């Protein structure tokens, strides 16, 4: 009765620094390649989206979460399981809208931006914008259309880093059989 | 030897992966004397329709005549296999029968047929929020299906006695998320042609056979 097969050799975690520096280099290169911060933000979001649609399967395969039936549940899973699993910290969930269709994630200890300082003339740059894309892509794969954007970014001199998620609609036609 | 094959369907019901792990042997070669007491149907394949005997079953196709393979309905030298069988001069004759392997196209067709069946079964259920087919049992095999929240379906065909397949299906899901999705050159919803995925799936299959974890039949262990 060996249970070994079920346990993944999960000692493959690399230092967060390698990831953080790689991401930093990526953003720096994009800043060089594109004229405007707007465009860089857009590219980061796009890349994030492509990562998100793949990452979500990894997340679902390794965690035992069921389907979320409201946005509050979704928020919990994202902050407490998703962020924890991939970035090693849990953002704080706040600022719920009255209709429970919007909330904010406060990323005070975002490891991605730990060493970065925005160069002059790039006040519009959203250094961690890739996260918005990841969230959007991942949620789209579980049939939730959301809007994700940065409200505040500590790197740009705001008080804190805040990502806002707004639920738009459930993608009914993409819903797998048996779950509609 | 209890897992026959593995299939993966994408969100639209398209077959993106199939792998045959173990096929029960069905080929039988026998020498016949005139007249042949097996009735063959003559359309695009030569299939037994009547006269089961000695393990040759209805549905088996004629695979070879005197050791020469039958492709389509012809022998390698261009003769019609049926002509040869009908001719008394050729007897005694050795014929090989067996079940034909599904072609990739047939598999794709069947996979996309299973997709709506799954949806219908979910709709038919008198209970609310019921999933679709999880297990489909037949007398010679058992189909285990697992649908992810993203809509992918993982299907494993096994021996009817096989238990514990939900763990194994979950394991395949993990392998898929690792070796297909994390391969940056794999595009989503497309057929999986990743060697790493193949090798790791085989490893998992071998492992599941060796450990008693998935096998309920002590004679197989």
Short mmCIF file of C-alpha atoms in Angstrom, two decimals:
data_model
loop_
_atom_site.label_atom_id
_atom_site.label_comp_id
_atom_site.label_asym_id
_atom_site.label_seq_id
_atom_site.Cartn_x
_atom_site.Cartn_y
_atom_site.Cartn_z
CA UNK A 1 0.00 0.00 0.00
CA UNK A 2 2.33 2.72 -1.06
CA UNK A 3 0.82 6.14 -1.01
CA UNK A 4 3.95 7.65 -2.47
CA UNK A 5 2.46 7.81 -5.92
CA UNK A 6 -0.23 10.23 -4.84
CA UNK A 7 2.20 12.68 -3.32
CA UNK A 8 3.88 14.98 -5.76
CA UNK A 9 7.55 15.60 -5.33
CA UNK A 10 6.86 19.16 -4.31
CA UNK A 11 10.36 20.11 -3.41
CA UNK A 12 10.71 21.76 -6.78
CA UNK A 13 9.80 25.17 -5.44
CA UNK A 14 12.33 27.72 -6.56
CA UNK A 15 13.37 30.81 -4.74
CA UNK A 16 10.82 33.56 -5.11
CA UNK A 17 13.66 35.88 -5.98
CA UNK A 18 14.27 34.17 -9.29
CA UNK A 19 10.64 34.68 -10.20
CA UNK A 20 10.58 38.27 -8.98
CA UNK A 21 13.73 39.16 -10.89
CA UNK A 22 12.47 37.45 -14.04
CA UNK A 23 9.25 39.36 -13.86
CA UNK A 24 11.19 42.55 -13.27
CA UNK A 25 13.35 41.92 -16.32
CA UNK A 26 10.24 41.24 -18.37
CA UNK A 27 8.62 44.51 -17.39
CA UNK A 28 11.85 46.41 -17.97
CA UNK A 29 12.13 44.93 -21.44
CA UNK A 30 8.52 45.81 -22.23
CA UNK A 31 9.13 49.37 -21.10
CA UNK A 32 12.01 49.52 -23.55
CA UNK A 33 10.00 47.96 -26.37
CA UNK A 34 6.83 50.00 -26.13
CA UNK A 35 6.29 53.71 -26.33
CA UNK A 36 3.63 54.21 -23.74
CA UNK A 37 2.96 52.82 -20.29
CA UNK A 38 -0.57 52.12 -21.46
CA UNK A 39 0.73 49.69 -24.01
CA UNK A 40 3.05 47.98 -21.52
CA UNK A 41 0.15 47.53 -19.12
CA UNK A 42 -1.89 46.03 -21.91
CA UNK A 43 0.85 43.58 -22.86
CA UNK A 44 1.29 42.52 -19.25
CA UNK A 45 -2.42 41.94 -18.92
CA UNK A 46 -2.44 39.87 -22.10
CA UNK A 47 0.43 37.69 -20.92
CA UNK A 48 -1.25 37.29 -17.59
CA UNK A 49 -4.42 36.16 -19.28
CA UNK A 50 -2.56 33.47 -21.19
CA UNK A 51 -0.95 32.31 -17.97
CA UNK A 52 -4.23 32.38 -16.10
CA UNK A 53 -6.11 30.08 -18.45
CA UNK A 54 -3.45 27.42 -17.90
CA UNK A 55 -2.73 28.08 -14.27
CA UNK A 56 -6.32 27.49 -13.26
CA UNK A 57 -6.13 23.81 -14.25
CA UNK A 58 -3.05 23.39 -12.12
CA UNK A 59 -4.86 25.01 -9.25
CA UNK A 60 -7.96 22.85 -9.63
CA UNK A 61 -5.99 19.65 -10.07
CA UNK A 62 -4.02 20.19 -6.89
CA UNK A 63 -6.59 21.68 -4.58
CA UNK A 64 -9.90 20.17 -3.79
CA UNK A 65 -12.11 23.19 -4.26
CA UNK A 66 -15.62 22.74 -5.53
CA UNK A 67 -17.52 25.22 -7.62
CA UNK A 68 -18.10 28.64 -6.05
CA UNK A 69 -21.73 29.65 -5.97
CA UNK A 70 -21.24 33.27 -5.04
CA UNK A 71 -18.63 35.92 -5.46
CA UNK A 72 -17.73 35.97 -1.78
CA UNK A 73 -16.73 32.35 -1.95
CA UNK A 74 -14.71 33.11 -5.07
CA UNK A 75 -12.92 35.93 -3.27
CA UNK A 76 -12.00 33.62 -0.42
CA UNK A 77 -10.63 30.95 -2.68
CA UNK A 78 -8.59 33.46 -4.68
CA UNK A 79 -7.07 35.15 -1.66
CA UNK A 80 -6.62 32.27 0.71
CA UNK A 81 -5.84 29.42 -1.65
CA UNK A 82 -4.82 30.80 -5.02
CA UNK A 83 -2.47 33.55 -3.92
CA UNK A 84 -1.11 31.37 -1.16
CA UNK A 85 -0.33 28.54 -3.52
CA UNK A 86 1.38 30.52 -6.23
CA UNK A 87 2.77 33.62 -4.54
CA UNK A 88 3.02 32.50 -0.94
CA UNK A 89 0.95 35.23 0.66
CA UNK A 90 -2.71 36.00 1.21
CA UNK A 91 -4.03 39.41 0.27
CA UNK A 92 -6.73 41.02 2.40
CA UNK A 93 -10.26 41.11 1.01
CA UNK A 94 -12.10 44.40 1.61
CA UNK A 95 -14.39 47.04 0.17
CA UNK A 96 -17.30 44.84 -0.79
CA UNK A 97 -19.88 46.58 -2.88
CA UNK A 98 -23.44 46.53 -1.57
CA UNK A 99 -24.47 44.03 -4.23
CA UNK A 100 -21.55 41.71 -3.41
CA UNK A 101 -20.35 41.82 -6.97
CA UNK A 102 -17.18 43.83 -6.39
CA UNK A 103 -14.33 43.54 -3.96
CA UNK A 104 -10.76 44.64 -3.51
CA UNK A 105 -7.62 42.71 -2.75
CA UNK A 106 -5.05 44.60 -0.73
CA UNK A 107 -1.57 43.42 -1.64
CA UNK A 108 0.59 44.95 1.06
CA UNK A 109 3.32 42.39 0.85
CA UNK A 110 3.29 41.70 -2.86
CA UNK A 111 6.60 39.91 -3.45
CA UNK A 112 6.57 40.85 -7.12
CA UNK A 113 7.15 44.50 -6.44
CA UNK A 114 9.52 44.08 -3.54
CA UNK A 115 12.62 45.50 -5.20
CA UNK A 116 11.13 47.69 -7.87
CA UNK A 117 11.12 51.46 -8.11
CA UNK A 118 9.39 53.08 -11.04
CA UNK A 119 11.69 55.15 -13.22
CA UNK A 120 10.82 58.77 -13.80
CA UNK A 121 8.34 59.46 -16.52
CA UNK A 122 6.59 56.13 -16.06
CA UNK A 123 3.94 57.12 -13.59
CA UNK A 124 1.31 55.26 -15.55
CA UNK A 125 3.09 51.93 -15.40
CA UNK A 126 1.31 49.18 -13.48
CA UNK A 127 4.23 47.02 -12.49
CA UNK A 128 2.18 44.00 -11.38
CA UNK A 129 -0.50 44.30 -14.03
CA UNK A 130 0.19 40.71 -15.03
CA UNK A 131 -1.83 39.69 -11.97
CA UNK A 132 -4.97 41.29 -13.38
CA UNK A 133 -4.64 39.19 -16.50
CA UNK A 134 -4.01 36.02 -14.54
CA UNK A 135 -7.13 36.54 -12.44
CA UNK A 136 -9.25 37.37 -15.45
CA UNK A 137 -8.02 34.37 -17.45
CA UNK A 138 -8.36 31.92 -14.58
CA UNK A 139 -11.88 33.01 -13.70
CA UNK A 140 -12.95 32.93 -17.31
CA UNK A 141 -12.03 29.25 -17.45
CA UNK A 142 -14.44 28.57 -14.61
CA UNK A 143 -17.10 30.47 -16.53
CA UNK A 144 -16.96 33.79 -14.73
CA UNK A 145 -16.45 36.99 -16.64
CA UNK A 146 -14.82 39.59 -14.42
CA UNK A 147 -13.20 42.96 -14.73
CA UNK A 148 -9.90 43.29 -12.90
CA UNK A 149 -7.94 46.47 -12.48
CA UNK A 150 -5.52 48.29 -10.22
CA UNK A 151 -7.08 51.00 -8.10
CA UNK A 152 -3.94 51.87 -6.21
CA UNK A 153 -0.33 50.89 -6.57
CA UNK A 154 2.16 51.55 -3.80
CA UNK A 155 4.90 51.78 -6.43
CA UNK A 156 3.19 54.82 -7.89
CA UNK A 157 3.05 56.52 -4.51
CA UNK A 158 -0.38 55.35 -3.43
CA UNK A 159 -0.95 54.31 0.12
CA UNK A 160 -1.30 50.65 -0.67
CA UNK A 161 -1.67 48.25 -3.58
CA UNK A 162 -5.25 47.47 -4.37
CA UNK A 163 -6.69 45.25 -7.11
CA UNK A 164 -10.39 45.49 -7.73
CA UNK A 165 -12.48 42.65 -9.12
CA UNK A 166 -15.90 43.19 -10.57
CA UNK A 167 -18.18 40.32 -11.48
CA UNK A 168 -19.77 40.90 -14.86
CA UNK A 169 -21.63 37.73 -15.70
CA UNK A 170 -21.60 34.00 -15.63
CA UNK A 171 -20.69 32.51 -18.98
CA UNK A 172 -23.72 30.26 -19.16
CA UNK A 173 -23.06 28.83 -22.59
CA UNK A 174 -19.60 27.67 -21.56
CA UNK A 175 -20.85 25.98 -18.42
CA UNK A 176 -20.03 22.26 -18.43
CA UNK A 177 -22.93 19.81 -18.52
CA UNK A 178 -24.46 19.01 -15.18
CA UNK A 179 -23.55 22.34 -13.66
CA UNK A 180 -26.16 24.62 -15.19
CA UNK B 1 -3.80 -5.41 -16.64
CA UNK B 2 -7.01 -3.77 -15.85
CA UNK B 3 -6.83 -0.36 -17.48
CA UNK B 4 -7.61 -0.53 -21.18
CA UNK B 5 -7.38 3.01 -22.43
CA UNK B 6 -7.40 6.69 -21.56
CA UNK B 7 -9.23 9.45 -23.38
CA UNK B 8 -9.29 13.21 -22.87
CA UNK B 9 -12.02 15.42 -24.30
CA UNK B 10 -11.81 19.18 -24.50
CA UNK B 11 -14.55 21.60 -23.53
CA UNK B 12 -16.27 21.28 -26.87
CA UNK B 13 -16.27 17.48 -26.78
CA UNK B 14 -13.37 17.13 -29.17
CA UNK B 15 -10.98 14.27 -28.60
CA UNK B 16 -7.59 15.71 -27.71
CA UNK B 17 -5.87 12.60 -26.46
CA UNK B 18 -6.22 8.87 -26.54
CA UNK B 19 -3.93 6.13 -25.43
CA UNK B 20 -4.41 2.37 -25.53
CA UNK B 21 -2.73 0.77 -22.61
CA UNK B 22 -3.90 -2.78 -22.93
CA UNK B 23 -6.08 -4.44 -25.53
CA UNK B 24 -7.51 -7.85 -24.78
CA UNK B 25 -6.25 -10.24 -27.41
CA UNK B 26 -8.96 -11.26 -29.81
CA UNK B 27 -7.08 -12.56 -32.83
CA UNK B 28 -7.72 -16.17 -33.73
CA UNK B 29 -6.23 -18.12 -36.59
CA UNK B 30 -7.81 -21.38 -37.71
CA UNK B 31 -7.70 -23.74 -40.61
CA UNK B 32 -11.03 -24.31 -42.32
CA UNK B 33 -12.25 -26.91 -44.72
CA UNK B 34 -14.85 -26.39 -47.44
CA UNK B 35 -17.54 -25.12 -47.15
CA UNK B 36 -16.92 -22.26 -44.72
CA UNK B 37 -19.56 -22.29 -42.00
CA UNK B 38 -19.11 -18.64 -41.10
CA UNK B 39 -21.18 -15.98 -42.82
CA UNK B 40 -19.36 -12.79 -43.69
CA UNK B 41 -20.97 -9.50 -44.52
CA UNK B 42 -19.53 -7.86 -47.58
CA UNK B 43 -19.39 -4.11 -47.33
CA UNK B 44 -16.24 -2.09 -46.76
CA UNK B 45 -14.88 -4.68 -44.35
CA UNK B 46 -15.39 -8.42 -44.14
CA UNK B 47 -17.14 -8.86 -40.81
CA UNK B 48 -18.59 -12.03 -39.28
CA UNK B 49 -22.38 -11.72 -39.01
CA UNK B 50 -23.37 -15.30 -38.27
CA UNK B 51 -21.86 -18.60 -37.22
CA UNK B 52 -19.85 -17.95 -34.08
CA UNK B 53 -17.42 -20.77 -33.34
CA UNK B 54 -14.17 -21.45 -31.50
CA UNK B 55 -13.90 -17.93 -30.16
CA UNK B 56 -14.58 -16.30 -33.48
CA UNK B 57 -17.35 -13.89 -32.65
CA UNK B 58 -19.89 -11.86 -34.54
CA UNK B 59 -18.27 -8.50 -35.19
CA UNK B 60 -14.80 -9.91 -35.78
CA UNK B 61 -13.29 -9.02 -39.10
CA UNK B 62 -11.25 -11.12 -41.46
CA UNK B 63 -7.64 -10.06 -40.88
CA UNK B 64 -5.57 -12.50 -42.92
CA UNK B 65 -5.89 -15.34 -45.40
CA UNK B 66 -3.14 -17.99 -45.29
CA UNK B 67 -1.00 -15.55 -43.35
CA UNK B 68 -1.39 -12.76 -45.89
CA UNK B 69 -2.97 -9.63 -44.44
CA UNK B 70 -6.30 -8.40 -45.75
CA UNK B 71 -6.38 -4.66 -46.30
CA UNK B 72 -9.69 -3.23 -47.29
CA UNK B 73 -11.07 -6.39 -48.86
CA UNK B 74 -8.03 -7.32 -50.86
CA UNK B 75 -4.97 -9.48 -50.37
CA UNK B 76 -1.48 -8.05 -50.98
CA UNK B 77 -1.42 -9.51 -54.51
CA UNK B 78 -4.63 -7.69 -55.43
CA UNK B 79 -7.02 -10.64 -55.29
CA UNK B 80 -10.38 -10.13 -53.65
CA UNK B 81 -10.34 -11.99 -50.31
CA UNK B 82 -13.95 -13.02 -50.80
CA UNK B 83 -13.23 -14.65 -54.15
CA UNK B 84 -10.45 -16.69 -52.55
CA UNK B 85 -12.71 -17.86 -49.75
CA UNK B 86 -15.48 -18.87 -52.12
CA UNK B 87 -13.22 -20.95 -54.30
CA UNK B 88 -13.21 -24.60 -53.23
CA UNK B 89 -9.76 -25.18 -54.74
CA UNK B 90 -8.17 -22.99 -52.10
CA UNK B 91 -9.22 -25.24 -49.23
CA UNK B 92 -8.06 -26.17 -46.64
CA UNK B 93 -7.53 -22.50 -45.85
CA UNK B 94 -6.19 -20.73 -42.82
CA UNK B 95 -8.12 -17.63 -41.83
CA UNK B 96 -7.35 -15.14 -39.13
CA UNK B 97 -10.20 -13.28 -37.43
CA UNK B 98 -10.12 -10.56 -34.83
CA UNK B 99 -11.68 -7.35 -33.67
CA UNK B 100 -10.59 -4.38 -35.73
CA UNK B 101 -8.94 -1.52 -33.89
CA UNK B 102 -10.85 1.73 -34.00
CA UNK B 103 -9.34 4.24 -36.34
CA UNK B 104 -8.51 7.68 -35.04
CA UNK B 105 -11.42 9.14 -36.97
CA UNK B 106 -13.83 6.66 -35.42
CA UNK B 107 -12.51 7.51 -31.99
CA UNK B 108 -12.98 11.22 -32.59
CA UNK B 109 -16.55 10.53 -33.69
CA UNK B 110 -17.32 8.39 -30.65
CA UNK B 111 -15.76 10.92 -28.31
CA UNK B 112 -17.90 13.71 -29.64
CA UNK B 113 -20.92 11.42 -29.32
CA UNK B 114 -20.15 10.75 -25.69
CA UNK B 115 -20.10 14.48 -24.99
CA UNK B 116 -23.85 15.04 -25.62
CA UNK B 117 -24.68 11.72 -23.94
CA UNK B 118 -23.04 13.04 -20.82
CA UNK B 119 -25.07 16.24 -21.06
CA UNK B 120 -28.31 14.33 -21.65
CA UNK B 121 -27.70 12.09 -18.66
CA UNK B 122 -27.28 15.19 -16.50
CA UNK B 123 -30.57 16.58 -17.83
CA UNK B 124 -32.46 13.33 -17.44
CA UNK B 125 -31.70 13.06 -13.77
CA UNK B 126 -34.73 13.54 -11.51
CA UNK B 127 -32.42 15.10 -8.94
CA UNK B 128 -31.35 18.71 -9.16
CA UNK B 129 -27.71 19.49 -9.80
CA UNK B 130 -26.80 16.03 -10.78
CA UNK B 131 -23.58 15.37 -12.60
CA UNK B 132 -23.49 13.47 -15.85
CA UNK B 133 -22.19 9.95 -16.33
CA UNK B 134 -19.47 9.10 -13.84
CA UNK B 135 -19.38 5.38 -14.37
CA UNK B 136 -20.82 3.38 -17.21
CA UNK B 137 -20.78 -0.33 -16.71
CA UNK B 138 -20.89 -2.94 -19.40
CA UNK B 139 -20.32 -6.67 -19.17
CA UNK B 140 -16.81 -6.52 -20.54
CA UNK B 141 -15.59 -3.09 -19.47
CA UNK B 142 -16.29 -0.12 -17.27
CA UNK B 143 -16.05 3.51 -18.31
CA UNK B 144 -15.03 6.05 -15.68
CA UNK B 145 -15.52 9.71 -16.49
CA UNK B 146 -14.39 12.77 -14.60
CA UNK B 147 -15.36 16.27 -15.67
CA UNK B 148 -13.39 19.21 -14.37
CA UNK B 149 -14.86 22.59 -13.44
CA UNK B 150 -13.41 23.96 -16.64
CA UNK B 151 -15.34 21.41 -18.69
CA UNK B 152 -12.60 18.95 -19.64
CA UNK B 153 -13.45 15.28 -19.52
CA UNK B 154 -11.05 12.55 -18.55
CA UNK B 155 -12.22 9.07 -19.45
CA UNK B 156 -10.67 5.75 -18.51
CA UNK B 157 -11.85 2.38 -19.77
CA UNK B 158 -11.09 -0.48 -17.44
CA UNK B 159 -11.91 -3.99 -16.47
CA UNK B 160 -15.42 -4.19 -14.93
CA UNK B 161 -13.93 -5.11 -11.57
CA UNK B 162 -11.67 -2.10 -11.37
CA UNK B 163 -12.21 0.22 -8.42
CA UNK B 164 -10.59 3.37 -7.17
CA UNK B 165 -10.48 5.08 -10.52
CA UNK B 166 -11.41 8.51 -9.18
CA UNK B 167 -7.95 8.83 -7.67
CA UNK B 168 -6.40 7.80 -10.92
CA UNK B 169 -8.52 10.26 -12.94
CA UNK B 170 -7.46 13.06 -10.63
CA UNK B 171 -3.89 11.97 -11.17
CA UNK B 172 -4.29 12.24 -14.94
CA UNK B 173 -5.73 15.72 -14.45
CA UNK B 174 -2.58 16.65 -12.56
CA UNK B 175 -0.40 15.20 -15.30
CA UNK B 176 -2.39 17.14 -17.89
CA UNK B 177 -1.98 20.39 -16.02
CA UNK B 178 1.73 19.72 -15.63
CA UNK B 179 2.91 18.27 -18.86
CA UNK B 180 0.44 19.61 -21.38
CA UNK B 181 -0.56 23.00 -20.04
CA UNK B 182 2.82 23.97 -18.66
CA UNK B 183 4.38 23.23 -22.00
CA UNK B 184 4.33 26.71 -23.52
CA UNK B 185 4.14 25.27 -27.02
CA UNK B 186 0.96 23.37 -26.37
CA UNK B 187 -2.07 25.35 -27.45
CA UNK B 188 -5.24 24.98 -25.43
CA UNK B 189 -8.00 22.68 -26.67
CA UNK B 190 -5.74 21.16 -29.32
CA UNK B 191 -4.63 17.53 -29.52
CA UNK B 192 -1.93 16.75 -27.00
CA UNK B 193 1.27 15.73 -28.66
CA UNK B 194 3.70 16.00 -25.80
CA UNK B 195 6.18 13.24 -25.22
CA UNK B 196 6.59 14.10 -21.58
CA UNK B 197 2.89 13.69 -21.06
CA UNK B 198 2.97 10.28 -22.73
CA UNK B 199 5.84 8.99 -20.65
CA UNK B 200 4.43 10.26 -17.39
CA UNK B 201 1.01 8.86 -18.15
CA UNK B 202 2.55 5.48 -18.85
CA UNK B 203 4.45 5.67 -15.61
CA UNK B 204 1.25 6.41 -13.74
CA UNK B 205 -0.51 3.53 -15.47
CA UNK B 206 2.26 1.09 -14.60
CA UNK B 207 2.31 2.34 -11.06
CA UNK B 208 -1.41 1.94 -10.66
CA UNK B 209 -1.09 -1.61 -11.83
CA UNK B 210 1.72 -2.49 -9.51
CA UNK B 211 0.23 -1.02 -6.39
CA UNK B 212 -2.86 -2.64 -5.04
CA UNK B 213 -4.28 0.78 -4.53
CA UNK B 214 -6.35 0.79 -7.67
CA UNK B 215 -6.86 -2.88 -8.18
CA UNK B 216 -9.71 -4.64 -6.51
CA UNK B 217 -9.05 -8.00 -8.02
CA UNK B 218 -6.48 -9.92 -5.98
CA UNK B 219 -5.72 -12.24 -8.86
CA UNK B 220 -4.39 -9.30 -10.86
CA UNK B 221 -2.01 -8.06 -8.22
#
